[in-house]
Short mmCIF file of C-alpha atoms in Angstrom, two decimals:
data_model
loop_
_atom_site.label_atom_id
_atom_site.label_comp_id
_atom_site.label_asym_id
_atom_site.label_seq_id
_atom_site.Cartn_x
_atom_site.Cartn_y
_atom_site.Cartn_z
CA MET A 568 -10.91 -19.98 -38.56
CA ASP A 569 -9.24 -16.82 -39.83
CA GLU A 570 -12.48 -14.95 -39.20
CA GLN A 571 -12.63 -16.26 -35.64
CA ILE A 572 -9.03 -15.18 -34.99
CA GLN A 573 -9.85 -11.71 -36.32
CA ASN A 574 -12.85 -11.57 -33.97
CA TYR A 575 -10.63 -12.45 -31.02
CA LYS A 576 -8.06 -9.89 -32.09
CA SER A 577 -10.72 -7.19 -32.40
CA ALA A 578 -12.06 -8.02 -28.95
CA VAL A 579 -8.59 -7.87 -27.39
CA GLU A 580 -7.96 -4.55 -29.11
CA ALA A 581 -11.25 -3.16 -27.76
CA ILE A 582 -10.38 -4.27 -24.21
CA LEU A 583 -6.99 -2.56 -24.46
CA PHE A 584 -8.70 0.57 -25.74
CA VAL A 585 -11.13 0.93 -22.82
CA SER A 586 -8.70 -0.14 -20.07
CA GLU A 587 -6.94 2.64 -18.15
CA LYS A 588 -4.44 0.16 -16.68
CA PRO A 589 -2.15 -2.44 -18.24
CA VAL A 590 -4.09 -5.60 -19.05
CA VAL A 591 -2.44 -8.84 -17.92
CA LEU A 592 -2.87 -12.17 -19.68
CA ASP A 593 -4.66 -13.70 -16.68
CA GLN A 594 -7.42 -11.11 -17.07
CA LEU A 595 -7.83 -11.95 -20.74
CA LYS A 596 -7.80 -15.66 -19.96
CA GLU A 597 -10.97 -15.12 -17.92
CA VAL A 598 -12.56 -13.39 -20.90
CA PHE A 599 -11.38 -16.00 -23.43
CA PRO A 600 -11.29 -19.30 -21.48
CA GLU A 601 -11.21 -21.25 -24.74
CA LEU A 602 -7.81 -19.76 -25.64
CA LYS A 603 -4.43 -20.72 -24.26
CA PRO A 604 -2.29 -17.96 -22.70
CA SER A 605 0.20 -18.40 -25.56
CA GLN A 606 -2.58 -17.82 -28.10
CA ILE A 607 -3.70 -14.66 -26.33
CA HIS A 608 -0.11 -13.44 -26.23
CA ASP A 609 0.22 -14.10 -29.97
CA LEU A 610 -2.89 -12.00 -30.62
CA MET A 611 -1.37 -9.18 -28.58
CA VAL A 612 1.88 -9.34 -30.54
CA GLN A 613 -0.04 -9.28 -33.83
CA ILE A 614 -1.85 -6.11 -32.75
CA GLN A 615 1.46 -4.54 -31.74
CA GLU A 616 3.05 -5.35 -35.09
CA GLU A 617 0.06 -4.11 -37.08
CA TYR A 618 0.22 -0.72 -35.33
CA VAL A 619 3.95 -0.43 -35.97
CA ASN A 620 3.74 -1.50 -39.59
CA ARG A 621 1.11 1.08 -40.50
CA GLY A 622 2.64 3.88 -38.42
CA ALA A 623 -0.48 4.16 -36.29
CA GLY A 624 -1.10 6.93 -33.82
CA MET A 625 -1.56 4.30 -31.13
CA ALA A 626 0.90 1.76 -29.74
CA VAL A 627 0.49 -1.35 -27.61
CA VAL A 628 3.23 -1.28 -25.00
CA GLU A 629 4.28 -3.95 -22.51
CA ILE A 630 4.28 -2.24 -19.11
CA ALA A 631 4.37 -3.58 -15.55
CA GLY A 632 3.66 -7.17 -16.53
CA GLY A 633 0.76 -6.33 -18.82
CA PHE A 634 -0.13 -4.61 -22.09
CA GLN A 635 -1.54 -1.12 -22.48
CA MET A 636 -2.71 0.91 -25.43
CA LEU A 637 -1.18 4.39 -25.50
CA SER A 638 -0.93 7.19 -28.00
CA ASP A 639 2.38 7.02 -29.84
CA SER A 640 5.04 9.38 -28.50
CA HIS A 641 5.38 11.22 -31.84
CA ALA A 642 1.81 12.49 -31.40
CA ALA A 643 2.32 13.89 -27.89
CA THR A 644 2.86 17.48 -29.04
CA TYR A 645 -0.31 17.47 -31.12
CA ILE A 646 -2.40 15.89 -28.38
CA ARG A 647 -1.14 18.45 -25.86
CA GLU A 648 -2.04 21.23 -28.30
CA PHE A 649 -5.47 19.70 -28.83
CA TYR A 650 -6.19 19.70 -25.10
CA LYS A 651 -4.39 23.03 -24.55
CA THR A 652 -2.67 21.49 -21.55
CA LYS A 653 -0.71 24.08 -19.60
CA THR A 654 -0.07 22.59 -16.18
CA LYS A 655 2.08 19.52 -15.69
CA GLU A 656 3.13 17.86 -12.48
CA LYS A 657 6.67 16.53 -12.36
CA LEU A 658 8.45 14.80 -9.53
CA SER A 659 10.68 17.26 -7.73
CA ARG A 660 14.43 16.75 -7.53
CA PRO A 661 14.21 15.61 -3.85
CA ALA A 662 11.46 13.15 -4.77
CA LEU A 663 13.47 11.81 -7.72
CA GLU A 664 16.55 11.43 -5.54
CA SER A 665 14.65 9.53 -2.85
CA LEU A 666 12.83 7.41 -5.42
CA ALA A 667 16.09 6.51 -7.19
CA ILE A 668 17.70 5.45 -3.91
CA ILE A 669 14.71 3.30 -3.00
CA ALA A 670 14.53 1.79 -6.50
CA TYR A 671 18.20 0.74 -6.54
CA LYS A 672 18.61 -0.27 -2.88
CA GLN A 673 15.19 -1.73 -2.03
CA PRO A 674 14.22 -2.78 0.49
CA VAL A 675 15.62 0.28 2.21
CA GLY A 676 14.75 2.30 5.30
CA ARG A 677 14.17 6.03 5.62
CA ALA A 678 17.36 6.47 7.65
CA GLU A 679 19.47 5.01 4.84
CA VAL A 680 17.80 7.32 2.33
CA GLU A 681 18.56 10.30 4.57
CA VAL A 682 22.20 9.28 5.06
CA ILE A 683 22.71 9.16 1.30
CA ARG A 684 20.81 12.39 0.58
CA GLY A 685 22.12 14.21 3.65
CA VAL A 686 18.73 15.73 4.49
CA ASN A 687 15.49 14.77 6.19
CA SER A 688 13.33 12.75 3.82
CA ASP A 689 10.09 12.38 5.79
CA GLY A 690 8.16 14.64 3.43
CA THR A 691 9.43 13.18 0.18
CA ILE A 692 8.82 9.59 1.30
CA ALA A 693 5.30 10.49 2.44
CA HIS A 694 4.71 12.13 -0.96
CA LEU A 695 5.96 9.06 -2.83
CA LEU A 696 3.74 6.84 -0.68
CA ASN A 697 0.72 9.04 -1.42
CA LYS A 698 1.43 8.86 -5.15
CA GLY A 699 1.66 5.07 -4.91
CA LEU A 700 5.17 4.95 -6.36
CA ILE A 701 6.60 3.22 -3.27
CA LYS A 702 5.16 0.98 -0.59
CA ILE A 703 6.08 -0.41 2.80
CA THR A 704 7.60 -3.84 2.24
CA GLY A 705 8.40 -4.79 5.85
CA ARG A 706 10.38 -3.76 8.91
CA LYS A 707 14.10 -3.79 9.54
CA GLU A 708 15.26 -6.13 12.31
CA VAL A 709 16.94 -3.42 14.41
CA PRO A 710 15.81 -1.55 17.53
CA GLY A 711 12.66 0.38 16.71
CA ARG A 712 12.00 -1.86 13.69
CA PRO A 713 11.72 0.98 11.15
CA PHE A 714 9.75 0.52 7.95
CA LEU A 715 11.45 -0.70 4.78
CA TYR A 716 10.35 0.67 1.40
CA GLY A 717 10.29 -0.63 -2.15
CA THR A 718 8.82 0.36 -5.49
CA THR A 719 5.35 -0.57 -6.72
CA LYS A 720 3.67 -1.65 -9.92
CA GLU A 721 2.57 1.99 -10.25
CA PHE A 722 6.27 2.92 -10.32
CA LEU A 723 6.71 0.75 -13.42
CA GLU A 724 3.59 2.23 -15.01
CA TYR A 725 4.64 5.81 -14.21
CA PHE A 726 8.04 5.44 -15.88
CA GLY A 727 6.83 3.12 -18.65
CA LEU A 728 9.03 0.22 -17.56
CA LYS A 729 8.31 -3.39 -18.38
CA SER A 730 10.11 -4.52 -15.22
CA MET A 731 12.87 -3.42 -12.85
CA ASP A 732 15.31 -4.98 -15.32
CA ASP A 733 14.62 -1.96 -17.55
CA MET A 734 16.18 0.43 -15.04
CA PRO A 735 19.21 2.35 -16.40
CA LYS A 736 22.35 0.20 -16.50
CA ILE A 737 26.01 1.13 -16.02
CA GLU A 738 26.49 1.66 -19.76
CA GLU A 739 23.69 4.22 -19.80
CA PHE A 740 25.24 6.17 -16.95
CA ASN A 741 28.55 6.25 -18.83
CA GLN A 742 26.79 7.56 -21.92
CA LEU A 743 25.46 10.41 -19.80
CA GLY A 744 29.00 11.34 -18.80
CA VAL A 745 28.91 9.77 -15.34
CA ASP A 746 32.11 7.85 -14.62
CA VAL A 747 31.11 4.41 -13.35
CA PRO A 748 33.87 1.75 -13.55
CA THR A 749 33.02 -1.26 -15.72
CA GLY A 750 31.87 -4.24 -13.70
CA SER A 751 31.01 -2.18 -10.63
CA VAL A 752 27.62 -1.93 -9.01
CA VAL A 753 25.76 1.32 -9.62
CA SER A 754 25.57 3.05 -6.27
CA ALA A 755 22.38 4.67 -5.09
CA GLU A 756 24.28 7.93 -4.76
CA THR A 757 25.20 7.87 -8.44
CA ALA A 758 21.74 6.71 -9.47
CA SER A 759 19.95 9.43 -7.52
CA SER A 760 22.21 12.12 -8.95
CA VAL A 761 21.75 10.95 -12.53
CA ILE A 762 18.02 10.32 -12.37
CA ALA A 763 17.50 13.69 -10.70
CA SER A 764 19.37 15.47 -13.48
CA GLU A 765 20.55 14.16 -16.85
CA ALA A 766 18.92 10.73 -16.74
CA LYS A 767 15.47 12.12 -16.24
CA GLN A 768 15.58 13.09 -19.91
CA SER A 769 14.96 9.45 -20.75
CA PHE A 770 13.58 8.14 -17.49
CA GLU A 771 10.99 10.63 -16.23
CA MET A 772 7.40 10.54 -17.40
CA GLU A 773 5.30 13.67 -17.06
CA VAL A 774 1.84 13.44 -15.55
CA GLU A 775 -0.78 15.53 -17.26
CA THR A 776 -2.94 17.27 -14.64
CA SER A 777 -5.39 19.03 -16.94
CA GLY A 778 -7.17 18.08 -20.13
CA GLN A 779 -7.43 14.51 -18.89
CA GLU A 780 -9.17 12.03 -21.17
CA SER A 781 -12.15 9.99 -20.06
CA SER A 782 -12.09 6.19 -19.91
CA GLY A 783 -11.97 4.62 -23.34
CA GLN A 784 -10.18 7.53 -25.00
CA SER A 785 -6.52 7.69 -25.95
CA ARG A 786 -3.91 7.97 -23.23
CA THR A 787 -0.61 9.71 -23.87
CA MET A 788 2.78 8.31 -22.88
CA ASN A 789 5.18 11.23 -22.90
CA THR A 790 8.92 11.15 -22.18
CA GLU A 791 9.90 14.70 -23.03
CA THR A 792 13.42 15.98 -22.52
#
């Protein structure tokens, strides 16, 4: 029985290794119909713990409702040196501001984003749509019925978030020196300002645009300051 469990664990590990996207339990259930979802989840947790306990260069991280194998953050500098990566694409400040407003106020229309930012946001919203970080979630019931926007699963993957519950909380804003009264709701104005500046130290994930790995090789999760 122990040998069979090890075989299952090895198979799950291999699937995580070759997958470029987070693997959800429903996908693994189709591969292992003889196992219960709880058993598959236990195998995943065992793999996670084994990597942590031996200080492995890889980590299994719960992201966007699934599990993904990524290179451990402590190895990011060495991997970047190995690939001699020079060019990185980061979200611009306007894009971060618009994305923060949408993330905290969703569903929200373009006009509301522009009122908060004080500038036209057509370009930034179009850019975020093209990157798949936001999506159209419906229409507002007002004259003209403008589109409403919300974040996507790709948003969670991009920032390495398990769910929207992992978004920065009031306490985190206070730690960054932003005065937010206890018990109050974080405003989109505050959120956009923080995420676009100090908070991006812990919230922004860089996208490597050169030296990309092929499918099945290690993927790097990097949250540089």
